[in-house]
Amino acid sequence: MKRISYETSTETLAAPFLERDGMMIDDGHRQNPRLPTVSSGDRQLDAEFRRSTTANSGDTVPFVVSAGVHHRGVLFTCEAEPIKSFGSSEKEEGRHEGKEMASCGGGGGGGCGSGCLRDGEEAADDVKGEEVGGVRGRRPPADRDPVLCSKCGEHAAFYGNLCGGCFRFSLFGKFKLAVTSKAMISPTDKVLVALSGGPASRVALQFVHEMQFKAQKSWDASKDQSLPVFGVGVAFIDETMFLRPSKEVEEAVEEIRCSVSQLAPPAKVLHIATIGSIFSADPEGGTASLNEVLEAVSDATGKEDLLHHLRVLCLQKIALDNGYSKLVLGSCTTTIARKVLSATVKGQGYSLPADIQYVDARWAVPVVLPLRDCLAEELTVLCHLDGLKIHRVLDQPHVGINNLVSSFVTRVQDDNPSRARTIVRTAEKLRPFHFNKVTENLSYEMLPSRVRRKLQSERNAEATPSEVLCSICGGPLSNSDIASLKASISNSTRHQVFAAQCCQSCCFQILPKEEASLEHFYSLMPPAMTGRVKDVTTCDYNHLRGRVGAASVTTIVQHINDANVIS
Amino acid sequence: MDGGEERRKRAVGRLCSICHEKKAALKRPKTLDQICRECFYAVFEEEIHKVIVENNLFKPGERIAIGASGGKDSTVLAYVLSKLNQEHNYGLDLFLLSVDEGITGYRDDSLETVKRNEIQYGLPLKIVSYKELYGWTMDEIVKAIGLKNNCTFCGVFRRQALDRGAALLRTDKLVTGHNADDIAETVLLNILRGDIARLGRCTQITTGEDGPIPRCKPFKYTYEKEILDYFSTECIYSPNAYRGFAREFIKDLEQIRPRAILDIIRSGENFRISSSTKMPEQGTCERCGYISSQKFLDVVNDKVVKVGKDFMNKSRAVIKWCKACVLLDGLNRGLPKFGIRRTKDSQKVGEHRVSNSETTVANFESKQCGNLDF
């Protein structure tokens, strides 16, 4: 009998789970390990969710949900659902020679969280002491596969000492922790997931979908139906014009369309747009001007970066046009490690912390990165495990500096697999900006009081002074950049002001050096980008020039923020 | 640069882009300008002068020790500093300071170079050796501990040796020949290691200003490639592949975009390091009296402990030793691993804790007691 079990990994669990679920382990459960006990609504949901995921992964094994916890040699197994074959269960439980073990009934899910926590050490030790002589004495049969999952110890290890189920659960745990602890998705949100065809964004979509599915279940089950279910949409930026047109590319786009439509219920809208759409509504004209803009950039790295910034604007446009309130990107640890190094190498050390946080609310629609703690490799493995289709044909290779940085990250990653995490953790210690946290503007009447209270505390967070953002990359300008902006603010032409408001890095690698081509370049820029500086040109220069300090900066920022709404 | 000018240049065979008179002899690595050799020397020295003036590195009348390894960087530094000192009347007393690690075949050549520099530039030279400071040469240390942690010893000892030598010379400052490539590499390595405190410090042009002898790096913005006059021999004991990684990466970056090195340094300077980041405190070694902002180790009964980890420490006096003293003490007592593998030891304590519940309790308590600092 095949069993699927789900796990939470030791490092990803949050303290709040401990408080709520720490009481799971009690003697009553342990005495009757096979008694399915569901002690709270939450846990029931978890269990239901697991069943749904079991079904999703295409596995038709019976609904046996088990969650084991391995903590410093102590192992708990939580089982729900009656087990038909006594023999198999005994084998599975007795597999851990030399490990104390406690089994308890319950929905699994949150329950296993308690033991996984480092903070839960004491509890684990206590239970261990009582448990001696319980299930511990059973001996494993001799015909066991030696490499077993280090969490549940029941299935063969699949990736990084974890079996498929435990591995999947640990990844979902990281995602869920990021979403809940950073308040990324609230019930009233409408979430747009950016899908690129790569593994990270595919997993992001899958996880968001599962979360929505779970929320829908809970909504259906609840009496008052007070908490609404958040909406999910998918955006796919069609960049196939940069690829050699082939049958595979067309098929890939069609498969993406297909996979999104299969995710229902609740149904998800797929928005497909080209980057050209931010230049003009006419697709031909948009593509033409996009190409013209890219032609104007001589540096290969600059071209790639500009394309990235335009892509971000395009996603914002889709989100804004369709009334989404959050934009989910699949940026994973590896991507962010690359971003950290490439920003450092490009001299963007000041603005670097803005781009790597879980939440980036400097845009009209806040951007969230729930997969920030997952490695690219893990996500790829999960895609294989769950049969999620990855479309490598849509990949565009990195060039120039970005290419060097990616191969460097791959190299240090080979040297030490945790290196990408270290890089991200280092950058995490840099001071983030004020916009790197969620600011909600919800209608509070819709929400139940407990949610309302939480949001209010966030809202009362102190207001910090604003930053001037680079007109191309949107990165906050460093003090020296602002000083040069102030020096040149008297320039009368718009393109000069536009150029003055670029960070040094964008100035070097994107802006054309000569005046004439700069003017041409500016004329090609989409309104969404030039709009950021539009109001600076019309506002009072004397005021800006006169007061060199925070006040003038704030004024510029207000104007920029007003203009920042993407048309 | 319009097309016409460029064409004309090509016809003549490229003139120097600064003086427009002589034939361009080299492509300047930092800017890719085609310039003649004379202009390159002038620009090179001018830039270093500018860095010195803009950052107020020296005050008139100061005694300055130049850390001289005999390599290209320090040799060029000694030459340029003595030249600028005369040209611009800095009014500095310059000294050469070398460290003899006692590595056969490695330092011999470079010490010869330093001695040559002493005569060439007329700067007094002081050589401090590990043997006289610590009683051990590197060769003897390697014989005792093998090739595994030798670089730890060498680095810790050298750092202190330079400070001690500078103190012997009664100098006010110590200048080192770290160049822009070195600093960019250090920025990357600190990101890779997650060392936020060092990441904040490593781009400062002057460090240790609160200590007895500040150190500064006049070559902070000078590219390694530009430090032309070079004759270096690789250290025979340090095949440190990891440092090589980042170095190679920087060389690749420089090839695509020469300004990347300066960009990395600028990033390092602009990092928003939060004020709450713990910075190392300055202290005095209770064994040798060495003052430093380096990490001091807590020693109880001749054993290195981590305060708060070891539950025995509440009953015994904790002495603060500098790393060099700890390493040296280990060497002298025939325990070469002493003071190096602390992390592994604490892991062992962790394992022990799980298997023995009594220790668990004791350890848990000691965590609280340690904080109270009895």
PDB file of C-alpha atoms in Angstrom, chain B residues 115-367:
ATOM      1  CA  LYS B 115      65.649  45.640   0.580  1.00  0.00           C
ATOM      2  CA  ARG B 116      66.234  46.898  -2.951  1.00  0.00           C
ATOM      3  CA  ASN B 117      63.340  49.312  -2.544  1.00  0.00           C
ATOM      4  CA  GLU B 118      64.897  50.560   0.671  1.00  0.00           C
ATOM      5  CA  ILE B 119      67.971  51.611  -1.239  1.00  0.00           C
ATOM      6  CA  GLN B 120      66.138  52.787  -4.385  1.00  0.00           C
ATOM      7  CA  TYR B 121      63.612  55.036  -2.711  1.00  0.00           C
ATOM      8  CA  GLY B 122      65.693  55.885   0.344  1.00  0.00           C
ATOM      9  CA  LEU B 123      63.055  54.697   2.807  1.00  0.00           C
ATOM     10  CA  PRO B 124      64.069  53.105   6.118  1.00  0.00           C
ATOM     11  CA  LEU B 125      63.059  49.456   6.333  1.00  0.00           C
ATOM     12  CA  LYS B 126      61.950  47.409   9.322  1.00  0.00           C
ATOM     13  CA  ILE B 127      61.477  43.665   9.041  1.00  0.00           C
ATOM     14  CA  VAL B 128      59.567  41.893  11.787  1.00  0.00           C
ATOM     15  CA  SER B 129      59.673  38.138  11.748  1.00  0.00           C
ATOM     16  CA  TYR B 130      57.235  35.576  13.127  1.00  0.00           C
ATOM     17  CA  LYS B 131      60.208  33.925  14.738  1.00  0.00           C
ATOM     18  CA  GLU B 132      61.059  36.953  16.829  1.00  0.00           C
ATOM     19  CA  LEU B 133      57.442  37.893  17.594  1.00  0.00           C
ATOM     20  CA  TYR B 134      55.987  34.462  18.234  1.00  0.00           C
ATOM     21  CA  GLY B 135      58.910  32.070  18.390  1.00  0.00           C
ATOM     22  CA  TRP B 136      57.588  30.052  15.444  1.00  0.00           C
ATOM     23  CA  THR B 137      58.313  30.346  11.742  1.00  0.00           C
ATOM     24  CA  MET B 138      55.575  29.418   9.255  1.00  0.00           C
ATOM     25  CA  ASP B 139      57.658  26.430   8.185  1.00  0.00           C
ATOM     26  CA  GLU B 140      57.681  25.170  11.759  1.00  0.00           C
ATOM     27  CA  ILE B 141      53.940  25.773  12.102  1.00  0.00           C
ATOM     28  CA  VAL B 142      53.226  23.857   8.914  1.00  0.00           C
ATOM     29  CA  LYS B 143      55.408  21.050  10.182  1.00  0.00           C
ATOM     30  CA  ALA B 144      53.337  20.956  13.363  1.00  0.00           C
ATOM     31  CA  ILE B 145      49.817  21.300  11.974  1.00  0.00           C
ATOM     32  CA  GLY B 146      49.986  20.332   8.308  1.00  0.00           C
ATOM     33  CA  LEU B 147      48.582  22.278   5.398  1.00  0.00           C
ATOM     34  CA  LYS B 148      44.987  22.457   6.532  1.00  0.00           C
ATOM     35  CA  ASN B 149      44.652  25.539   8.707  1.00  0.00           C
ATOM     36  CA  ASN B 150      48.008  27.090   8.032  1.00  0.00           C
ATOM     37  CA  CYS B 151      46.480  30.112   6.340  1.00  0.00           C
ATOM     38  CA  THR B 152      44.517  30.903   9.496  1.00  0.00           C
ATOM     39  CA  PHE B 153      47.736  31.096  11.482  1.00  0.00           C
ATOM     40  CA  CYS B 154      49.535  33.055   8.841  1.00  0.00           C
ATOM     41  CA  GLY B 155      46.720  35.596   8.454  1.00  0.00           C
ATOM     42  CA  VAL B 156      46.126  36.113  12.161  1.00  0.00           C
ATOM     43  CA  PHE B 157      49.828  36.426  12.879  1.00  0.00           C
ATOM     44  CA  ARG B 158      50.512  38.744   9.976  1.00  0.00           C
ATOM     45  CA  ARG B 159      47.743  41.117  10.901  1.00  0.00           C
ATOM     46  CA  GLN B 160      49.177  41.493  14.339  1.00  0.00           C
ATOM     47  CA  ALA B 161      52.749  41.508  13.157  1.00  0.00           C
ATOM     48  CA  LEU B 162      52.100  44.554  10.987  1.00  0.00           C
ATOM     49  CA  ASP B 163      50.501  46.379  13.902  1.00  0.00           C
ATOM     50  CA  ARG B 164      53.358  45.494  16.206  1.00  0.00           C
ATOM     51  CA  GLY B 165      55.939  46.504  13.643  1.00  0.00           C
ATOM     52  CA  ALA B 166      54.141  49.822  13.101  1.00  0.00           C
ATOM     53  CA  ALA B 167      54.137  50.350  16.854  1.00  0.00           C
ATOM     54  CA  LEU B 168      57.872  49.587  17.014  1.00  0.00           C
ATOM     55  CA  LEU B 169      58.452  52.227  14.336  1.00  0.00           C
ATOM     56  CA  ARG B 170      56.226  54.622  16.308  1.00  0.00           C
ATOM     57  CA  THR B 171      54.215  55.403  13.183  1.00  0.00           C
ATOM     58  CA  ASP B 172      50.841  57.131  13.123  1.00  0.00           C
ATOM     59  CA  LYS B 173      49.382  55.190  10.216  1.00  0.00           C
ATOM     60  CA  LEU B 174      49.890  52.066   8.230  1.00  0.00           C
ATOM     61  CA  VAL B 175      49.219  52.084   4.498  1.00  0.00           C
ATOM     62  CA  THR B 176      48.689  48.895   2.549  1.00  0.00           C
ATOM     63  CA  GLY B 177      48.736  48.244  -1.171  1.00  0.00           C
ATOM     64  CA  HIS B 178      45.199  46.859  -1.466  1.00  0.00           C
ATOM     65  CA  ASN B 179      43.929  47.750  -4.902  1.00  0.00           C
ATOM     66  CA  ALA B 180      40.453  48.151  -6.369  1.00  0.00           C
ATOM     67  CA  ASP B 181      40.326  44.527  -7.488  1.00  0.00           C
ATOM     68  CA  ASP B 182      41.147  43.356  -3.983  1.00  0.00           C
ATOM     69  CA  ILE B 183      38.410  45.495  -2.487  1.00  0.00           C
ATOM     70  CA  ALA B 184      35.816  44.467  -5.070  1.00  0.00           C
ATOM     71  CA  GLU B 185      36.715  40.862  -4.403  1.00  0.00           C
ATOM     72  CA  THR B 186      36.375  41.367  -0.670  1.00  0.00           C
ATOM     73  CA  VAL B 187      32.917  42.880  -1.169  1.00  0.00           C
ATOM     74  CA  LEU B 188      31.825  39.812  -3.135  1.00  0.00           C
ATOM     75  CA  LEU B 189      33.379  37.381  -0.673  1.00  0.00           C
ATOM     76  CA  ASN B 190      31.668  39.069   2.240  1.00  0.00           C
ATOM     77  CA  ILE B 191      28.345  38.757   0.419  1.00  0.00           C
ATOM     78  CA  LEU B 192      29.040  35.089  -0.246  1.00  0.00           C
ATOM     79  CA  ARG B 193      29.984  34.541   3.382  1.00  0.00           C
ATOM     80  CA  GLY B 194      27.128  36.565   4.799  1.00  0.00           C
ATOM     81  CA  ASP B 195      29.457  38.733   6.828  1.00  0.00           C
ATOM     82  CA  ILE B 196      27.489  41.942   7.064  1.00  0.00           C
ATOM     83  CA  ALA B 197      29.778  43.672   9.550  1.00  0.00           C
ATOM     84  CA  ARG B 198      32.799  43.236   7.323  1.00  0.00           C
ATOM     85  CA  LEU B 199      30.735  44.091   4.262  1.00  0.00           C
ATOM     86  CA  GLY B 200      30.112  47.476   5.787  1.00  0.00           C
ATOM     87  CA  ARG B 201      33.740  48.031   6.689  1.00  0.00           C
ATOM     88  CA  CYS B 202      35.617  46.614   3.760  1.00  0.00           C
ATOM     89  CA  THR B 203      35.053  49.544   1.414  1.00  0.00           C
ATOM     90  CA  GLN B 204      36.205  52.157   3.886  1.00  0.00           C
ATOM     91  CA  ILE B 205      39.427  53.741   2.756  1.00  0.00           C
ATOM     92  CA  THR B 206      40.641  54.140   6.341  1.00  0.00           C
ATOM     93  CA  THR B 207      39.901  51.508   8.958  1.00  0.00           C
ATOM     94  CA  GLY B 208      40.649  51.245  12.628  1.00  0.00           C
ATOM     95  CA  GLU B 209      40.600  54.961  13.228  1.00  0.00           C
ATOM     96  CA  ASP B 210      39.603  54.395  16.826  1.00  0.00           C
ATOM     97  CA  GLY B 211      42.523  52.035  17.315  1.00  0.00           C
ATOM     98  CA  PRO B 212      46.154  52.919  17.934  1.00  0.00           C
ATOM     99  CA  ILE B 213      47.287  52.613  14.338  1.00  0.00           C
ATOM    100  CA  PRO B 214      44.734  53.306  11.597  1.00  0.00           C
ATOM    101  CA  ARG B 215      45.217  51.584   8.263  1.00  0.00           C
ATOM    102  CA  CYS B 216      44.472  53.107   4.908  1.00  0.00           C
ATOM    103  CA  LYS B 217      44.422  52.030   1.301  1.00  0.00           C
ATOM    104  CA  PRO B 218      45.493  54.744  -1.124  1.00  0.00           C
ATOM    105  CA  PHE B 219      45.054  52.275  -4.021  1.00  0.00           C
ATOM    106  CA  LYS B 220      41.353  51.799  -3.286  1.00  0.00           C
ATOM    107  CA  TYR B 221      40.362  53.015  -6.754  1.00  0.00           C
ATOM    108  CA  THR B 222      43.470  51.802  -8.567  1.00  0.00           C
ATOM    109  CA  TYR B 223      43.043  48.837 -10.873  1.00  0.00           C
ATOM    110  CA  GLU B 224      45.344  45.907 -10.460  1.00  0.00           C
ATOM    111  CA  LYS B 225      46.017  45.930 -14.174  1.00  0.00           C
ATOM    112  CA  GLU B 226      47.237  49.478 -13.892  1.00  0.00           C
ATOM    113  CA  ILE B 227      49.744  48.627 -11.265  1.00  0.00           C
ATOM    114  CA  LEU B 228      52.123  47.811 -14.027  1.00  0.00           C
ATOM    115  CA  ASP B 229      55.445  47.470 -12.357  1.00  0.00           C
ATOM    116  CA  TYR B 230      55.039  44.065 -11.010  1.00  0.00           C
ATOM    117  CA  PHE B 231      56.982  40.978 -10.135  1.00  0.00           C
ATOM    118  CA  SER B 232      55.079  38.680  -7.888  1.00  0.00           C
ATOM    119  CA  THR B 233      55.559  35.115  -6.816  1.00  0.00           C
ATOM    120  CA  GLU B 234      52.609  33.091  -5.677  1.00  0.00           C
ATOM    121  CA  CYS B 235      52.613  31.940  -2.087  1.00  0.00           C
ATOM    122  CA  ILE B 236      53.593  28.276  -2.133  1.00  0.00           C
ATOM    123  CA  TYR B 237      51.310  27.442   0.784  1.00  0.00           C
ATOM    124  CA  SER B 238      48.062  29.047  -0.288  1.00  0.00           C
ATOM    125  CA  PRO B 239      46.198  27.317  -3.077  1.00  0.00           C
ATOM    126  CA  ASN B 240      43.020  28.991  -1.813  1.00  0.00           C
ATOM    127  CA  ALA B 241      40.608  28.043  -4.544  1.00  0.00           C
ATOM    128  CA  TYR B 242      37.740  29.954  -3.054  1.00  0.00           C
ATOM    129  CA  ARG B 243      39.411  33.288  -3.237  1.00  0.00           C
ATOM    130  CA  GLY B 244      40.316  32.358  -6.778  1.00  0.00           C
ATOM    131  CA  PHE B 245      36.633  31.917  -7.661  1.00  0.00           C
ATOM    132  CA  ALA B 246      35.700  35.474  -6.961  1.00  0.00           C
ATOM    133  CA  ARG B 247      38.894  36.780  -8.425  1.00  0.00           C
ATOM    134  CA  GLU B 248      38.251  35.036 -11.712  1.00  0.00           C
ATOM    135  CA  PHE B 249      34.736  36.403 -11.738  1.00  0.00           C
ATOM    136  CA  ILE B 250      36.064  39.927 -11.300  1.00  0.00           C
ATOM    137  CA  LYS B 251      38.545  39.475 -14.109  1.00  0.00           C
ATOM    138  CA  ASP B 252      35.725  38.258 -16.371  1.00  0.00           C
ATOM    139  CA  LEU B 253      33.588  41.223 -15.400  1.00  0.00           C
ATOM    140  CA  GLU B 254      36.432  43.620 -16.048  1.00  0.00           C
ATOM    141  CA  GLN B 255      36.794  42.203 -19.507  1.00  0.00           C
ATOM    142  CA  ILE B 256      33.176  42.909 -20.406  1.00  0.00           C
ATOM    143  CA  ARG B 257      32.844  46.149 -18.486  1.00  0.00           C
ATOM    144  CA  PRO B 258      35.953  47.742 -16.980  1.00  0.00           C
ATOM    145  CA  ARG B 259      33.952  49.975 -14.704  1.00  0.00           C
ATOM    146  CA  ALA B 260      32.387  46.959 -12.991  1.00  0.00           C
ATOM    147  CA  ILE B 261      35.193  46.966 -10.410  1.00  0.00           C
ATOM    148  CA  LEU B 262      34.461  50.545  -9.448  1.00  0.00           C
ATOM    149  CA  ASP B 263      30.736  49.758  -9.520  1.00  0.00           C
ATOM    150  CA  ILE B 264      31.218  46.960  -7.002  1.00  0.00           C
ATOM    151  CA  ILE B 265      33.141  49.307  -4.722  1.00  0.00           C
ATOM    152  CA  ARG B 266      30.411  51.928  -5.119  1.00  0.00           C
ATOM    153  CA  SER B 267      27.778  49.334  -4.260  1.00  0.00           C
ATOM    154  CA  GLY B 268      29.801  48.411  -1.203  1.00  0.00           C
ATOM    155  CA  GLU B 269      29.945  52.026  -0.125  1.00  0.00           C
ATOM    156  CA  ASN B 270      26.225  52.541  -0.660  1.00  0.00           C
ATOM    157  CA  PHE B 271      24.902  49.410   1.025  1.00  0.00           C
ATOM    158  CA  ARG B 272      22.204  50.356   3.496  1.00  0.00           C
ATOM    159  CA  ILE B 273      23.612  48.524   6.458  1.00  0.00           C
ATOM    160  CA  SER B 274      21.225  48.933   9.305  1.00  0.00           C
ATOM    161  CA  SER B 275      22.573  50.651  12.359  1.00  0.00           C
ATOM    162  CA  SER B 276      21.510  47.738  14.523  1.00  0.00           C
ATOM    163  CA  THR B 277      24.093  45.469  12.897  1.00  0.00           C
ATOM    164  CA  LYS B 278      26.493  44.368  15.562  1.00  0.00           C
ATOM    165  CA  MET B 279      29.914  45.828  14.976  1.00  0.00           C
ATOM    166  CA  PRO B 280      32.920  44.341  16.719  1.00  0.00           C
ATOM    167  CA  GLU B 281      34.017  46.176  19.803  1.00  0.00           C
ATOM    168  CA  GLN B 282      37.527  47.173  20.427  1.00  0.00           C
ATOM    169  CA  GLY B 283      39.282  45.380  23.199  1.00  0.00           C
ATOM    170  CA  THR B 284      42.618  44.587  24.720  1.00  0.00           C
ATOM    171  CA  CYS B 285      44.108  41.139  24.851  1.00  0.00           C
ATOM    172  CA  GLU B 286      44.685  40.132  28.442  1.00  0.00           C
ATOM    173  CA  ARG B 287      47.695  38.061  27.516  1.00  0.00           C
ATOM    174  CA  CYS B 288      49.766  40.253  25.225  1.00  0.00           C
ATOM    175  CA  GLY B 289      48.125  43.658  25.559  1.00  0.00           C
ATOM    176  CA  TYR B 290      47.303  43.885  21.870  1.00  0.00           C
ATOM    177  CA  ILE B 291      44.539  46.392  21.181  1.00  0.00           C
ATOM    178  CA  SER B 292      42.260  45.561  18.310  1.00  0.00           C
ATOM    179  CA  SER B 293      38.721  45.596  17.086  1.00  0.00           C
ATOM    180  CA  GLN B 294      39.123  41.990  16.020  1.00  0.00           C
ATOM    181  CA  LYS B 295      37.094  39.368  17.771  1.00  0.00           C
ATOM    182  CA  PHE B 296      38.457  38.327  21.115  1.00  0.00           C
ATOM    183  CA  LEU B 297      38.027  34.844  22.399  1.00  0.00           C
ATOM    184  CA  ASP B 298      36.938  33.963  25.880  1.00  0.00           C
ATOM    185  CA  VAL B 299      39.312  31.675  27.615  1.00  0.00           C
ATOM    186  CA  VAL B 300      38.479  29.696  30.740  1.00  0.00           C
ATOM    187  CA  ASN B 301      41.146  27.514  32.299  1.00  0.00           C
ATOM    188  CA  ASP B 302      43.183  27.601  29.107  1.00  0.00           C
ATOM    189  CA  LYS B 303      40.185  26.532  27.056  1.00  0.00           C
ATOM    190  CA  VAL B 304      38.378  28.595  24.485  1.00  0.00           C
ATOM    191  CA  VAL B 305      34.705  28.850  25.314  1.00  0.00           C
ATOM    192  CA  LYS B 306      31.751  30.591  23.869  1.00  0.00           C
ATOM    193  CA  VAL B 307      30.129  32.659  26.571  1.00  0.00           C
ATOM    194  CA  GLY B 308      26.585  31.490  27.064  1.00  0.00           C
ATOM    195  CA  LYS B 309      27.259  28.091  25.548  1.00  0.00           C
ATOM    196  CA  ASP B 310      29.451  26.519  28.140  1.00  0.00           C
ATOM    197  CA  PHE B 311      27.608  25.886  31.339  1.00  0.00           C
ATOM    198  CA  MET B 312      30.770  25.700  33.401  1.00  0.00           C
ATOM    199  CA  ASN B 313      31.842  29.247  32.842  1.00  0.00           C
ATOM    200  CA  LYS B 314      29.772  30.867  35.530  1.00  0.00           C
ATOM    201  CA  SER B 315      32.043  29.581  38.264  1.00  0.00           C
ATOM    202  CA  ARG B 316      35.317  30.523  36.628  1.00  0.00           C
ATOM    203  CA  ALA B 317      36.920  33.708  35.500  1.00  0.00           C
ATOM    204  CA  VAL B 318      36.698  34.442  31.806  1.00  0.00           C
ATOM    205  CA  ILE B 319      39.801  35.986  30.275  1.00  0.00           C
ATOM    206  CA  LYS B 320      39.787  37.687  26.896  1.00  0.00           C
ATOM    207  CA  TRP B 321      42.586  36.650  24.585  1.00  0.00           C
ATOM    208  CA  CYS B 322      43.320  37.784  21.094  1.00  0.00           C
ATOM    209  CA  LYS B 323      43.132  35.178  18.383  1.00  0.00           C
ATOM    210  CA  ALA B 324      46.900  35.199  17.889  1.00  0.00           C
ATOM    211  CA  CYS B 325      47.468  34.389  21.545  1.00  0.00           C
ATOM    212  CA  VAL B 326      44.956  31.554  21.442  1.00  0.00           C
ATOM    213  CA  LEU B 327      46.554  30.058  18.354  1.00  0.00           C
ATOM    214  CA  LEU B 328      50.017  30.545  19.760  1.00  0.00           C
ATOM    215  CA  ASP B 329      49.068  28.987  23.052  1.00  0.00           C
ATOM    216  CA  GLY B 330      47.707  25.990  21.202  1.00  0.00           C
ATOM    217  CA  LEU B 331      50.903  25.664  19.224  1.00  0.00           C
ATOM    218  CA  ASN B 332      53.089  25.909  22.270  1.00  0.00           C
ATOM    219  CA  ARG B 333      51.042  23.295  24.103  1.00  0.00           C
ATOM    220  CA  GLY B 334      51.111  20.976  21.131  1.00  0.00           C
ATOM    221  CA  LEU B 335      47.381  21.364  20.402  1.00  0.00           C
ATOM    222  CA  PRO B 336      47.462  22.878  16.930  1.00  0.00           C
ATOM    223  CA  LYS B 337      43.707  22.607  16.317  1.00  0.00           C
ATOM    224  CA  PHE B 338      43.102  24.719  19.406  1.00  0.00           C
ATOM    225  CA  GLY B 339      40.966  27.728  18.728  1.00  0.00           C
ATOM    226  CA  ILE B 340      40.176  26.796  15.160  1.00  0.00           C
ATOM    227  CA  ARG B 341      37.384  24.266  15.161  1.00  0.00           C
ATOM    228  CA  ARG B 342      35.096  25.844  17.630  1.00  0.00           C
ATOM    229  CA  THR B 343      31.972  25.384  15.545  1.00  0.00           C
ATOM    230  CA  LYS B 344      32.460  21.661  15.320  1.00  0.00           C
ATOM    231  CA  ASP B 345      32.916  21.421  19.062  1.00  0.00           C
ATOM    232  CA  SER B 346      29.678  23.218  19.728  1.00  0.00           C
ATOM    233  CA  GLN B 347      27.921  20.827  17.359  1.00  0.00           C
ATOM    234  CA  LYS B 348      29.231  17.967  19.395  1.00  0.00           C
ATOM    235  CA  VAL B 349      27.805  19.583  22.484  1.00  0.00           C
ATOM    236  CA  GLY B 350      24.465  19.733  20.674  1.00  0.00           C
ATOM    237  CA  GLU B 351      24.516  16.030  19.878  1.00  0.00           C
ATOM    238  CA  HIS B 352      25.500  15.215  23.360  1.00  0.00           C
ATOM    239  CA  ARG B 353      22.562  17.183  24.654  1.00  0.00           C
ATOM    240  CA  VAL B 354      20.030  15.050  22.859  1.00  0.00           C
ATOM    241  CA  SER B 355      21.431  11.785  24.070  1.00  0.00           C
ATOM    242  CA  ASN B 356      21.722  12.803  27.685  1.00  0.00           C
ATOM    243  CA  SER B 357      18.785  14.522  29.273  1.00  0.00           C
ATOM    244  CA  GLU B 358      20.759  15.697  32.315  1.00  0.00           C
ATOM    245  CA  THR B 359      23.114  17.713  30.189  1.00  0.00           C
ATOM    246  CA  THR B 360      20.128  19.157  28.405  1.00  0.00           C
ATOM    247  CA  VAL B 361      18.837  20.654  31.595  1.00  0.00           C
ATOM    248  CA  ALA B 362      22.227  21.992  32.619  1.00  0.00           C
ATOM    249  CA  ASN B 363      22.753  23.536  29.227  1.00  0.00           C
ATOM    250  CA  PHE B 364      19.397  25.132  29.140  1.00  0.00           C
ATOM    251  CA  GLU B 365      20.052  26.856  32.402  1.00  0.00           C
ATOM    252  CA  SER B 366      23.483  27.967  31.479  1.00  0.00           C
ATOM    253  CA  LYS B 367      22.050  29.843  28.557  1.00  0.00           C
TER     254      LYS B 367
END
